[in-house]
């Protein structure tokens, strides 16, 4: 386990292979934020910021706001445009609410939002690549299907989800994952050494990294998770 620090009552530590540790000090990380997830709020988010501040050379904070419009469909009957607008407002509010925390970063940092990738000139091409691989590669498809199944089991157990047909819910989750994995492939242009996220990378993203990124650039966008101790049980909301 990599270095750990204590923030107030919350202790945080990186969960990653030991060989990553020596690379941190010269590396730039991408911190992905699932808007609406408790782990990216309050003292837990503050502990994440402290941990990154002490270990990395620079940080990009990616606010995954408009991505959440997909999972909103599982709990809302609003039209897609309304859900998109709500997701963007939620991103605005997250940035305002947590400014006091991410401003504690003393390393160079910047903030980007999910629409950077949706508006990328190569997004459609990359999304088509992911979709084709899902249709034609059985092993790759299995990684997506397992991610969706695992998420929906947890989601319906803890939420007031709509009474959707199973196929509809699965399709919504597939859209989410395909978009997320298409963006992962686009992140390569920024040459982020690591992606930092509190939970373990989902199977679909792991399969995408293994299939499209690792063969060409095995040392970029490797996943680094964070373990928290001495905090209340949080409710995960991301497809992980």
Coordinates of N, CA and C in Angstrom, one line a residue:
X1 N 0.8 -1.2 0.0 CA 0.0 0.0 0.0 C 0.9 1.2 0.0
X2 N 0.5 2.2 -0.8 CA 1.3 3.4 -0.9 C 1.1 4.3 0.3
X3 N 1.7 5.5 0.3 CA 1.7 6.4 1.4 C 0.3 6.8 1.9
X4 N 0.2 7.1 3.2 CA -1.1 7.4 3.8 C -1.0 8.6 4.7
X5 N -2.1 9.4 4.9 CA -2.1 10.5 5.8 C -3.4 10.5 6.6
X6 N -3.5 11.3 7.5 CA -4.7 11.4 8.3 C -5.3 12.8 8.2
X7 N -6.5 12.9 7.9 CA -7.2 14.2 7.8 C -8.3 14.1 8.8
X8 N -8.1 14.9 9.9 CA -9.1 14.9 11.0 C -9.3 13.5 11.4
X9 N -10.6 13.1 11.4 CA -10.9 11.7 11.8 C -10.8 10.7 10.7
X10 N -10.5 11.1 9.5 CA -10.5 10.2 8.4 C -9.1 9.9 7.9
X11 N -8.8 8.7 7.9 CA -7.5 8.2 7.4 C -7.6 7.7 6.0
X12 N -6.7 8.2 5.1 CA -6.8 7.8 3.7 C -5.5 7.3 3.2
X13 N -5.5 6.3 2.3 CA -4.3 5.7 1.7 C -4.6 5.3 0.3
X14 N -3.5 5.4 -0.5 CA -3.7 4.9 -1.9 C -3.7 3.3 -1.9
X15 N -4.5 2.8 -2.7 CA -4.5 1.4 -3.0 C -4.0 1.2 -4.4
X16 N -2.8 0.7 -4.5 CA -2.1 0.6 -5.9 C -0.9 -0.4 -5.7
X17 N -0.4 -0.9 -6.9 CA 0.8 -1.7 -6.8 C 2.0 -0.8 -6.3
X18 N 2.8 -1.5 -5.5 CA 3.9 -0.7 -4.9 C 4.8 0.0 -5.9
X19 N 5.0 -0.6 -7.1 CA 5.9 0.0 -8.0 C 5.4 1.4 -8.5
X20 N 4.2 1.7 -8.3 CA 3.7 3.0 -8.7 C 4.2 4.1 -7.8
X21 N 4.5 3.8 -6.6 CA 4.8 4.7 -5.5 C 6.0 5.7 -5.9
X22 N 7.1 5.1 -6.4 CA 8.2 5.9 -6.8 C 8.0 6.9 -7.9
X23 N 6.9 6.6 -8.7 CA 6.6 7.4 -9.9 C 5.7 8.6 -9.5
X24 N 5.1 8.6 -8.4 CA 4.1 9.6 -8.0 C 4.7 11.0 -8.1
X25 N 5.8 11.2 -7.5 CA 6.4 12.5 -7.3 C 6.7 13.3 -8.6
X26 N 6.8 12.5 -9.7 CA 7.1 13.1 -11.0 C 5.9 12.9 -11.9
X27 N 4.7 12.6 -11.4 CA 3.6 12.3 -12.2 C 2.5 13.3 -12.1
X28 N 1.7 13.3 -13.2 CA 0.4 14.1 -13.1 C -0.7 13.1 -13.1
X29 N -1.7 13.4 -12.2 CA -2.8 12.5 -12.0 C -4.1 13.2 -12.5
X30 N -5.1 12.4 -12.9 CA -6.4 12.8 -13.2 C -7.3 12.3 -12.1
X31 N -7.9 13.3 -11.4 CA -8.8 12.9 -10.3 C -10.3 13.0 -10.8
X32 N -10.9 11.9 -11.0 CA -12.3 11.9 -11.6 C -13.3 12.0 -10.4
X33 N -14.3 12.9 -10.7 CA -15.3 13.2 -9.7 C -16.6 12.8 -10.2
X34 N -17.3 11.8 -9.5 CA -18.6 11.5 -9.8 C -19.6 12.4 -9.0
X35 N -20.1 13.4 -9.7 CA -21.0 14.4 -9.0 C -22.2 13.6 -8.4
X36 N -22.5 13.9 -7.2 CA -23.6 13.3 -6.5 C -23.2 12.2 -5.6
X37 N -21.9 11.8 -5.7 CA -21.4 10.7 -4.8 C -20.8 11.3 -3.5
X38 N -21.2 10.7 -2.4 CA -20.8 11.3 -1.1 C -19.3 11.3 -0.9
X39 N -18.6 10.4 -1.5 CA -17.1 10.3 -1.3 C -16.4 11.5 -1.8
X40 N -17.1 12.3 -2.7 CA -16.4 13.5 -3.2 C -17.0 14.7 -2.5
X41 N -17.3 14.6 -1.3 CA -17.8 15.7 -0.5 C -17.2 15.7 0.9
X42 N -17.2 16.9 1.5 CA -16.8 17.1 2.9 C -15.4 16.6 3.3
X43 N -15.3 16.0 4.5 CA -14.0 15.6 5.0 C -13.4 14.5 4.1
X44 N -14.2 13.6 3.5 CA -13.6 12.5 2.7 C -13.0 13.1 1.5
X45 N -13.6 14.1 0.8 CA -13.0 14.7 -0.3 C -11.7 15.5 0.1
X46 N -11.8 16.2 1.3 CA -10.7 16.9 1.8 C -9.5 16.0 2.0
X47 N -9.8 14.8 2.5 CA -8.7 13.8 2.7 C -8.1 13.4 1.4
X48 N -8.9 13.3 0.3 CA -8.4 12.9 -1.0 C -7.5 14.0 -1.5
X49 N -7.9 15.3 -1.3 CA -7.1 16.4 -1.8 C -5.7 16.4 -1.1
X50 N -5.8 16.2 0.3 CA -4.5 16.2 1.0 C -3.6 15.1 0.5
X51 N -4.1 13.9 0.2 CA -3.3 12.8 -0.2 C -2.7 13.1 -1.6
X52 N -3.4 13.6 -2.5 CA -2.9 14.0 -3.8 C -1.9 15.1 -3.7
X53 N -2.1 16.1 -2.8 CA -1.2 17.2 -2.7 C 0.1 16.8 -2.2
X54 N 0.2 15.7 -1.4 CA 1.4 15.3 -0.9 C 2.2 14.3 -1.8
X55 N 1.6 13.8 -2.8 CA 2.2 12.7 -3.5 C 2.5 13.0 -5.0
X56 N 1.6 13.9 -5.6 CA 1.7 14.0 -7.1 C 2.4 15.4 -7.4
X57 N 2.9 15.4 -8.7 CA 3.5 16.7 -9.2 C 2.4 17.7 -9.6
X58 N 1.3 17.2 -10.2 CA 0.3 18.0 -10.7 C -1.0 17.2 -10.7
X59 N -2.2 17.9 -10.9 CA -3.5 17.2 -10.8 C -4.5 17.9 -11.7
X60 N -5.2 17.2 -12.5 CA -6.4 17.7 -13.2 C -7.6 17.1 -12.5
X61 N -8.5 17.9 -12.2 CA -9.8 17.5 -11.6 C -10.8 17.4 -12.7
X62 N -11.4 16.2 -13.0 CA -12.4 16.0 -14.0 C -13.7 15.9 -13.3
X63 N -14.6 16.9 -13.5 CA -15.9 16.8 -13.0 C -16.9 16.1 -13.9
X64 N -17.2 14.9 -13.6 CA -18.1 14.0 -14.4 C -19.5 14.4 -14.2
X65 N -19.9 15.6 -14.7 CA -21.3 16.1 -14.4 C -22.3 15.6 -15.5
X66 N -22.1 15.9 -16.7 CA -23.1 15.6 -17.8 C -23.1 14.1 -18.0
X67 N -22.1 13.3 -17.6 CA -22.1 11.9 -17.7 C -23.2 11.3 -16.8
X68 N -23.5 12.0 -15.7 CA -24.5 11.5 -14.8 C -26.0 11.5 -15.3
X69 N -26.2 12.2 -16.5 CA -27.5 12.3 -17.0 C -28.1 10.9 -17.3
X70 N -27.1 9.9 -17.6 CA -27.6 8.6 -17.9 C -28.2 7.9 -16.7
X71 N -27.5 7.9 -15.6 CA -28.0 7.2 -14.4 C -29.2 8.0 -13.8
X72 N -29.3 9.3 -14.1 CA -30.5 10.0 -13.7 C -31.8 9.4 -14.3
X73 N -31.6 8.8 -15.5 CA -32.8 8.2 -16.2 C -33.3 7.0 -15.4
X74 N -32.5 6.4 -14.5 CA -33.0 5.3 -13.8 C -34.0 5.7 -12.6
X75 N -33.9 7.0 -12.3 CA -34.7 7.5 -11.2 C -35.7 8.6 -11.5
X76 N -35.6 9.1 -12.8 CA -36.5 10.2 -13.1 C -37.2 10.0 -14.5
X77 N -38.3 10.6 -14.6 CA -39.1 10.5 -15.9 C -39.0 11.8 -16.7
X78 N -38.1 12.7 -16.3 CA -37.9 13.9 -17.0 C -37.3 13.5 -18.4
X79 N -37.4 14.5 -19.3 CA -36.9 14.3 -20.7 C -35.4 14.4 -20.7
X80 N -34.7 13.8 -21.7 CA -33.2 13.8 -21.7 C -32.6 15.2 -21.6
X81 N -33.2 16.2 -22.2 CA -32.7 17.6 -22.2 C -32.7 18.1 -20.8
X82 N -33.8 17.9 -20.1 CA -34.0 18.3 -18.7 C -32.9 17.7 -17.8
X83 N -32.7 16.4 -18.0 CA -31.7 15.7 -17.2 C -30.3 16.2 -17.5
X84 N -30.1 16.5 -18.7 CA -28.7 17.1 -19.1 C -28.6 18.4 -18.4
X85 N -29.6 19.3 -18.4 CA -29.5 20.6 -17.7 C -29.3 20.4 -16.2
X86 N -30.0 19.4 -15.7 CA -29.8 19.2 -14.2 C -28.4 18.7 -13.9
X87 N -27.9 17.8 -14.7 CA -26.5 17.3 -14.5 C -25.5 18.5 -14.5
X88 N -25.7 19.4 -15.5 CA -24.8 20.5 -15.6 C -24.9 21.5 -14.4
X89 N -26.2 21.7 -13.9 CA -26.4 22.5 -12.7 C -25.7 21.8 -11.5
X90 N -25.9 20.5 -11.4 CA -25.2 19.8 -10.3 C -23.7 20.0 -10.3
X91 N -23.1 20.0 -11.5 CA -21.7 20.3 -11.7 C -21.3 21.6 -11.2
X92 N -22.2 22.6 -11.6 CA -21.9 24.0 -11.1 C -21.9 24.1 -9.6
X93 N -22.9 23.4 -9.0 CA -23.0 23.5 -7.6 C -21.9 22.8 -6.9
X94 N -21.5 21.6 -7.5 CA -20.3 20.9 -6.9 C -19.1 21.8 -6.9
X95 N -18.8 22.5 -8.0 CA -17.6 23.3 -8.0 C -17.7 24.4 -7.0
X96 N -18.9 25.0 -6.8 CA -19.0 26.1 -5.9 C -18.9 25.6 -4.5
X97 N -19.5 24.5 -4.2 CA -19.6 23.9 -2.8 C -18.2 23.4 -2.4
X98 N -17.4 22.9 -3.3 CA -16.2 22.3 -2.9 C -14.9 23.1 -3.2
X99 N -15.2 24.4 -3.7 CA -14.0 25.2 -4.0 C -13.1 25.4 -2.8
X100 N -13.7 25.6 -1.6 CA -12.8 25.8 -0.5 C -11.9 24.6 -0.2
X101 N -12.3 23.4 -0.7 CA -11.5 22.2 -0.5 C -10.4 22.0 -1.6
X102 N -10.8 22.1 -2.9 CA -9.8 21.9 -3.9 C -8.8 23.1 -4.0
X103 N -9.2 24.2 -3.5 CA -8.3 25.4 -3.4 C -7.1 25.1 -2.5
X104 N -7.2 24.1 -1.6 CA -6.1 23.7 -0.8 C -5.0 23.0 -1.5
X105 N -5.2 22.7 -2.7 CA -4.1 22.1 -3.5 C -3.0 23.2 -3.7
X106 N -1.8 22.8 -3.4 CA -0.6 23.7 -3.6 C 0.2 23.2 -4.8
X107 N 0.0 22.1 -5.3 CA 0.6 21.6 -6.6 C -0.2 22.3 -7.7
X108 N 0.4 22.4 -8.9 CA -0.3 22.9 -10.1 C -1.5 22.0 -10.3
X109 N -2.7 22.7 -10.6 CA -3.9 21.9 -10.9 C -4.8 22.7 -11.9
X110 N -5.6 22.0 -12.5 CA -6.7 22.6 -13.3 C -7.9 21.8 -13.2
X111 N -9.0 22.4 -13.7 CA -10.3 21.7 -13.6 C -11.0 21.7 -15.0
X112 N -11.4 20.5 -15.4 CA -12.2 20.3 -16.6 C -13.5 19.6 -16.3
X113 N -14.4 19.8 -17.3 CA -15.7 19.1 -17.1 C -16.0 18.1 -18.2
X114 N -17.0 17.3 -18.0 CA -17.2 16.1 -18.8 C -17.4 16.5 -20.3
X115 N -18.0 17.7 -20.5 CA -18.3 18.1 -21.9 C -17.1 18.3 -22.7
X116 N -15.9 18.5 -22.1 CA -14.7 18.6 -22.8 C -14.5 17.3 -23.7
X117 N -14.9 16.2 -23.2 CA -14.8 14.9 -24.0 C -15.9 14.7 -24.9
X118 N -17.1 15.1 -24.5 CA -18.3 15.0 -25.4 C -18.1 15.9 -26.7
X119 N -17.4 17.0 -26.5 CA -17.2 17.9 -27.6 C -15.9 17.7 -28.3
X120 N -15.2 16.7 -27.9 CA -13.9 16.4 -28.6 C -14.1 16.0 -30.0
X121 N -13.2 16.5 -30.9 CA -13.3 16.2 -32.3 C -13.3 14.7 -32.6
X122 N -12.6 13.9 -31.8 CA -12.5 12.5 -32.0 C -13.5 11.6 -31.2
X123 N -14.4 12.3 -30.5 CA -15.3 11.6 -29.6 C -16.2 10.6 -30.4
X124 N -16.8 11.0 -31.4 CA -17.7 10.1 -32.2 C -17.0 8.9 -32.7
X125 N -15.8 9.1 -33.2 CA -14.9 8.0 -33.7 C -14.6 7.0 -32.6
X126 N -14.2 7.5 -31.4 CA -13.9 6.7 -30.3 C -15.1 5.9 -29.8
X127 N -16.2 6.6 -29.7 CA -17.4 5.9 -29.3 C -17.8 4.8 -30.2
X128 N -17.7 5.0 -31.5 CA -17.9 4.0 -32.5 C -17.0 2.8 -32.3
X129 N -15.7 3.1 -32.0 CA -14.7 2.0 -31.7 C -15.1 1.2 -30.5
X130 N -15.6 1.8 -29.5 CA -16.0 1.1 -28.3 C -17.2 0.3 -28.6
X131 N -18.2 0.8 -29.3 CA -19.4 0.1 -29.6 C -19.1 -1.1 -30.5
X132 N -18.2 -0.9 -31.5 CA -17.9 -2.1 -32.3 C -17.2 -3.2 -31.6
X133 N -16.3 -2.8 -30.7 CA -15.6 -3.8 -29.8 C -16.6 -4.5 -29.0
X134 N -17.6 -3.8 -28.4 CA -18.6 -4.5 -27.6 C -19.4 -5.5 -28.4
X135 N -19.7 -5.2 -29.7 CA -20.5 -6.1 -30.5 C -19.6 -7.3 -31.0
X136 N -18.4 -7.1 -31.2 CA -17.6 -8.1 -31.9 C -16.6 -8.9 -31.1
X137 N -16.3 -8.4 -29.8 CA -15.3 -9.0 -29.0 C -16.1 -9.6 -27.8
X138 N -16.2 -10.9 -27.7 CA -17.0 -11.6 -26.6 C -16.4 -11.3 -25.3
X139 N -15.1 -11.3 -25.1 CA -14.5 -11.1 -23.8 C -14.7 -9.6 -23.4
X140 N -14.6 -8.7 -24.3 CA -14.8 -7.3 -24.0 C -16.2 -7.1 -23.6
X141 N -17.2 -7.6 -24.4 CA -18.6 -7.5 -24.1 C -18.9 -8.0 -22.7
X142 N -18.3 -9.1 -22.3 CA -18.5 -9.7 -21.0 C -18.2 -8.8 -19.9
X143 N -17.1 -8.0 -20.1 CA -16.6 -7.1 -19.0 C -17.7 -6.0 -18.9
X144 N -18.3 -5.5 -19.9 CA -19.4 -4.5 -19.9 C -20.6 -5.1 -19.2
X145 N -21.0 -6.3 -19.6 CA -22.2 -6.9 -19.1 C -22.1 -7.2 -17.6
X146 N -20.9 -7.6 -17.2 CA -20.7 -7.9 -15.7 C -20.7 -6.5 -14.9
X147 N -20.1 -5.5 -15.5 CA -20.2 -4.2 -14.8 C -21.6 -3.7 -14.7
X148 N -22.4 -3.9 -15.7 CA -23.8 -3.4 -15.7 C -24.6 -4.3 -14.7
X149 N -24.4 -5.5 -14.7 CA -25.2 -6.4 -13.8 C -24.8 -6.1 -12.3
X150 N -23.5 -6.0 -12.0 CA -23.1 -5.7 -10.7 C -23.6 -4.3 -10.2
X151 N -23.6 -3.3 -11.1 CA -24.1 -2.0 -10.7 C -25.6 -2.1 -10.4
X152 N -26.4 -2.7 -11.3 CA -27.8 -2.7 -11.1 C -28.3 -3.4 -9.9
X153 N -27.6 -4.5 -9.5 CA -27.9 -5.2 -8.3 C -27.8 -4.3 -7.1
X154 N -26.7 -3.5 -7.1 CA -26.5 -2.6 -5.9 C -27.5 -1.4 -6.0
X155 N -27.7 -0.9 -7.2 CA -28.5 0.3 -7.4 C -29.9 0.0 -7.0
X156 N -30.5 -1.1 -7.4 CA -31.9 -1.3 -7.0 C -32.1 -1.7 -5.6
X157 N -31.0 -2.1 -4.9 CA -31.0 -2.5 -3.5 C -31.1 -1.2 -2.7
X158 N -30.5 -0.1 -3.2 CA -30.4 1.1 -2.3 C -31.2 2.3 -2.7
X159 N -31.8 2.3 -3.9 CA -32.4 3.5 -4.4 C -33.9 3.3 -4.7
X160 N -34.5 4.5 -5.0 CA -35.9 4.5 -5.4 C -36.0 4.6 -6.9
X161 N -35.5 3.5 -7.6 CA -35.4 3.5 -9.0 C -36.8 3.3 -9.6
X162 N -36.9 3.8 -10.9 CA -38.1 3.6 -11.6 C -38.3 2.1 -11.9
X163 N -39.6 1.7 -12.1 CA -39.9 0.4 -12.4 C -39.6 0.1 -13.9
X164 N -38.4 0.1 -14.3 CA -38.0 0.0 -15.7 C -37.8 -1.5 -16.1
X165 N -38.1 -1.8 -17.3 CA -37.8 -3.1 -17.8 C -36.3 -3.4 -17.7
X166 N -35.9 -4.6 -17.5 CA -34.5 -4.9 -17.3 C -33.7 -4.5 -18.5
X167 N -34.2 -4.7 -19.7 CA -33.5 -4.4 -20.9 C -33.3 -2.9 -21.0
X168 N -34.2 -2.1 -20.6 CA -34.1 -0.6 -20.6 C -33.1 -0.1 -19.7
X169 N -33.1 -0.7 -18.4 CA -32.1 -0.3 -17.5 C -30.7 -0.7 -17.9
X170 N -30.6 -1.9 -18.5 CA -29.3 -2.3 -19.0 C -28.8 -1.4 -20.2
X171 N -29.7 -1.0 -21.0 CA -29.3 -0.1 -22.1 C -28.8 1.2 -21.6
X172 N -29.5 1.8 -20.6 CA -29.0 3.0 -20.0 C -27.6 2.9 -19.5
X173 N -27.4 1.8 -18.8 CA -26.0 1.6 -18.2 C -25.0 1.4 -19.3
X174 N -25.4 0.7 -20.4 CA -24.4 0.5 -21.5 C -24.1 1.9 -22.1
X175 N -25.0 2.8 -22.2 CA -24.7 4.1 -22.8 C -23.7 4.8 -21.9
X176 N -23.9 4.7 -20.6 CA -23.0 5.3 -19.6 C -21.6 4.8 -19.8
X177 N -21.5 3.5 -19.8 CA -20.2 2.9 -19.9 C -19.5 3.1 -21.2
X178 N -20.2 3.1 -22.3 CA -19.6 3.3 -23.6 C -19.1 4.7 -23.6
X179 N -19.8 5.7 -23.1 CA -19.4 7.1 -23.1 C -18.1 7.2 -22.2
X180 N -18.2 6.6 -21.0 CA -17.1 6.7 -20.1 C -15.8 6.1 -20.7
X181 N -15.9 5.0 -21.4 CA -14.8 4.3 -22.0 C -14.2 5.0 -23.2
X182 N -15.1 5.6 -23.9 CA -14.7 6.5 -25.1 C -13.9 7.6 -24.5
X183 N -14.3 8.3 -23.5 CA -13.6 9.4 -22.9 C -12.2 8.9 -22.3
X184 N -12.2 7.7 -21.7 CA -10.9 7.1 -21.2 C -9.9 7.1 -22.3
X185 N -10.3 6.7 -23.5 CA -9.4 6.6 -24.7 C -8.9 8.0 -25.1
X186 N -9.7 9.0 -24.9 CA -9.3 10.4 -25.3 C -8.4 11.0 -24.2
X187 N -8.5 10.5 -23.0 CA -7.6 11.0 -22.0 C -6.1 10.8 -22.3
X188 N -5.9 9.8 -23.2 CA -4.5 9.5 -23.5 C -3.7 10.7 -24.1
X189 N -4.4 11.6 -24.7 CA -3.7 12.8 -25.4 C -3.1 13.7 -24.3
X190 N -3.7 13.7 -23.1 CA -3.1 14.5 -22.0 C -2.0 13.8 -21.3
X191 N -1.8 12.5 -21.6 CA -0.6 11.8 -21.0 C -0.7 11.8 -19.4
X192 N -1.9 11.6 -18.9 CA -2.0 11.5 -17.4 C -1.3 10.2 -17.0
X193 N -0.5 10.2 -16.0 CA 0.2 9.0 -15.6 C -0.8 8.1 -14.8
X194 N -1.7 8.7 -14.0 CA -2.6 7.9 -13.2 C -4.0 8.5 -13.2
X195 N -5.0 7.6 -13.1 CA -6.3 8.1 -12.8 C -6.6 7.7 -11.3
X196 N -6.9 8.7 -10.5 CA -7.2 8.5 -9.1 C -8.7 8.6 -8.9
X197 N -9.2 7.5 -8.3 CA -10.7 7.4 -8.0 C -10.8 6.6 -6.7
X198 N -11.7 7.0 -5.8 CA -11.8 6.2 -4.6 C -12.1 4.7 -4.7
X199 N -12.8 4.3 -5.7 CA -13.1 2.9 -5.8 C -12.3 2.2 -6.9
X200 N -12.3 0.9 -6.9 CA -11.6 0.2 -7.9 C -12.2 0.4 -9.3
X201 N -11.4 0.5 -10.3 CA -11.9 0.8 -11.7 C -12.8 -0.4 -12.1
X202 N -14.0 0.0 -12.7 CA -14.9 -1.0 -13.1 C -14.3 -1.9 -14.3
X203 N -15.0 -3.1 -14.5 CA -14.5 -4.1 -15.4 C -14.4 -3.5 -16.8
X204 N -15.4 -2.7 -17.2 CA -15.5 -2.2 -18.6 C -14.3 -1.3 -18.8
X205 N -14.0 -0.4 -17.9 CA -12.9 0.5 -18.1 C -11.6 -0.2 -18.0
X206 N -11.5 -1.2 -17.2 CA -10.2 -2.0 -17.1 C -10.0 -2.7 -18.4
X207 N -11.1 -3.3 -19.0 CA -11.0 -4.0 -20.3 C -10.6 -3.0 -21.4
X208 N -11.1 -1.8 -21.3 CA -10.8 -0.8 -22.3 C -9.4 -0.4 -22.3
X209 N -8.9 -0.2 -21.1 CA -7.5 0.2 -20.9 C -6.6 -0.9 -21.4
X210 N -6.9 -2.1 -21.1 CA -6.1 -3.3 -21.5 C -6.1 -3.5 -23.0
X211 N -7.3 -3.2 -23.7 CA -7.4 -3.5 -25.1 C -6.9 -2.3 -26.0
X212 N -7.1 -1.1 -25.6 CA -6.8 0.0 -26.4 C -5.6 0.9 -26.0
X213 N -5.3 0.9 -24.7 CA -4.3 1.8 -24.2 C -3.0 1.1 -23.8
X214 N -3.1 0.1 -23.0 CA -1.9 -0.6 -22.5 C -1.0 -1.1 -23.6
X215 N -1.5 -1.7 -24.7 CA -0.6 -2.2 -25.7 C 0.3 -1.1 -26.4
X216 N -0.2 0.2 -26.3 CA 0.6 1.3 -26.9 C 1.3 2.1 -25.9
X217 N 0.6 2.3 -24.8 CA 1.2 3.2 -23.7 C 0.9 2.6 -22.3
X218 N 1.6 1.6 -21.9 CA 1.3 0.9 -20.7 C 1.5 1.7 -19.4
X219 N 2.2 2.8 -19.5 CA 2.6 3.5 -18.3 C 1.7 4.7 -18.1
X220 N 0.6 4.9 -18.9 CA -0.3 6.0 -18.6 C -1.7 5.5 -18.2
X221 N -2.3 6.4 -17.5 CA -3.7 6.2 -17.1 C -3.9 4.9 -16.3
X222 N -2.9 4.5 -15.5 CA -3.1 3.4 -14.6 C -3.9 3.8 -13.4
X223 N -4.8 2.9 -12.9 CA -5.7 3.3 -11.9 C -5.1 3.2 -10.5
X224 N -5.4 4.2 -9.7 CA -5.1 4.3 -8.3 C -6.3 4.6 -7.5
X225 N -6.7 3.6 -6.6 CA -7.8 3.8 -5.8 C -7.4 4.4 -4.4
X226 N -8.4 4.7 -3.6 CA -8.1 5.3 -2.3 C -9.0 4.5 -1.3
X227 N -8.3 4.2 -0.2 CA -9.0 3.5 0.9 C -9.2 4.5 2.0
X228 N -10.4 4.6 2.6 CA -10.7 5.5 3.7 C -11.0 4.7 4.9
X229 N -10.6 5.2 6.1 CA -10.9 4.6 7.4 C -11.4 5.7 8.3
X230 N -12.2 5.2 9.3 CA -12.8 6.1 10.3 C -13.7 7.1 9.7
X231 N -14.6 6.6 8.8 CA -15.6 7.5 8.3 C -16.9 6.6 8.1
X232 N -18.0 7.3 8.0 CA -19.3 6.6 7.9 C -19.3 5.9 6.6
X233 N -20.2 4.9 6.5 CA -20.3 4.1 5.3 C -21.0 5.0 4.2
X234 N -20.3 5.1 3.1 CA -20.9 6.0 2.0 C -21.6 5.1 1.0
X235 N -22.5 5.8 0.3 CA -23.3 5.1 -0.7 C -22.7 5.3 -2.1
X236 N -22.1 4.3 -2.7 CA -21.5 4.5 -4.1 C -22.6 4.6 -5.1
X237 N -22.4 5.5 -6.1 CA -23.4 5.8 -7.1 C -22.8 5.6 -8.5
X238 N -21.5 5.5 -8.7 CA -20.9 5.3 -10.0 C -21.0 3.9 -10.4
X239 N -20.9 3.7 -11.7 CA -20.9 2.3 -12.3 C -19.5 1.8 -12.0
X240 N -19.3 1.2 -10.9 CA -18.0 0.6 -10.6 C -18.2 -0.8 -9.9

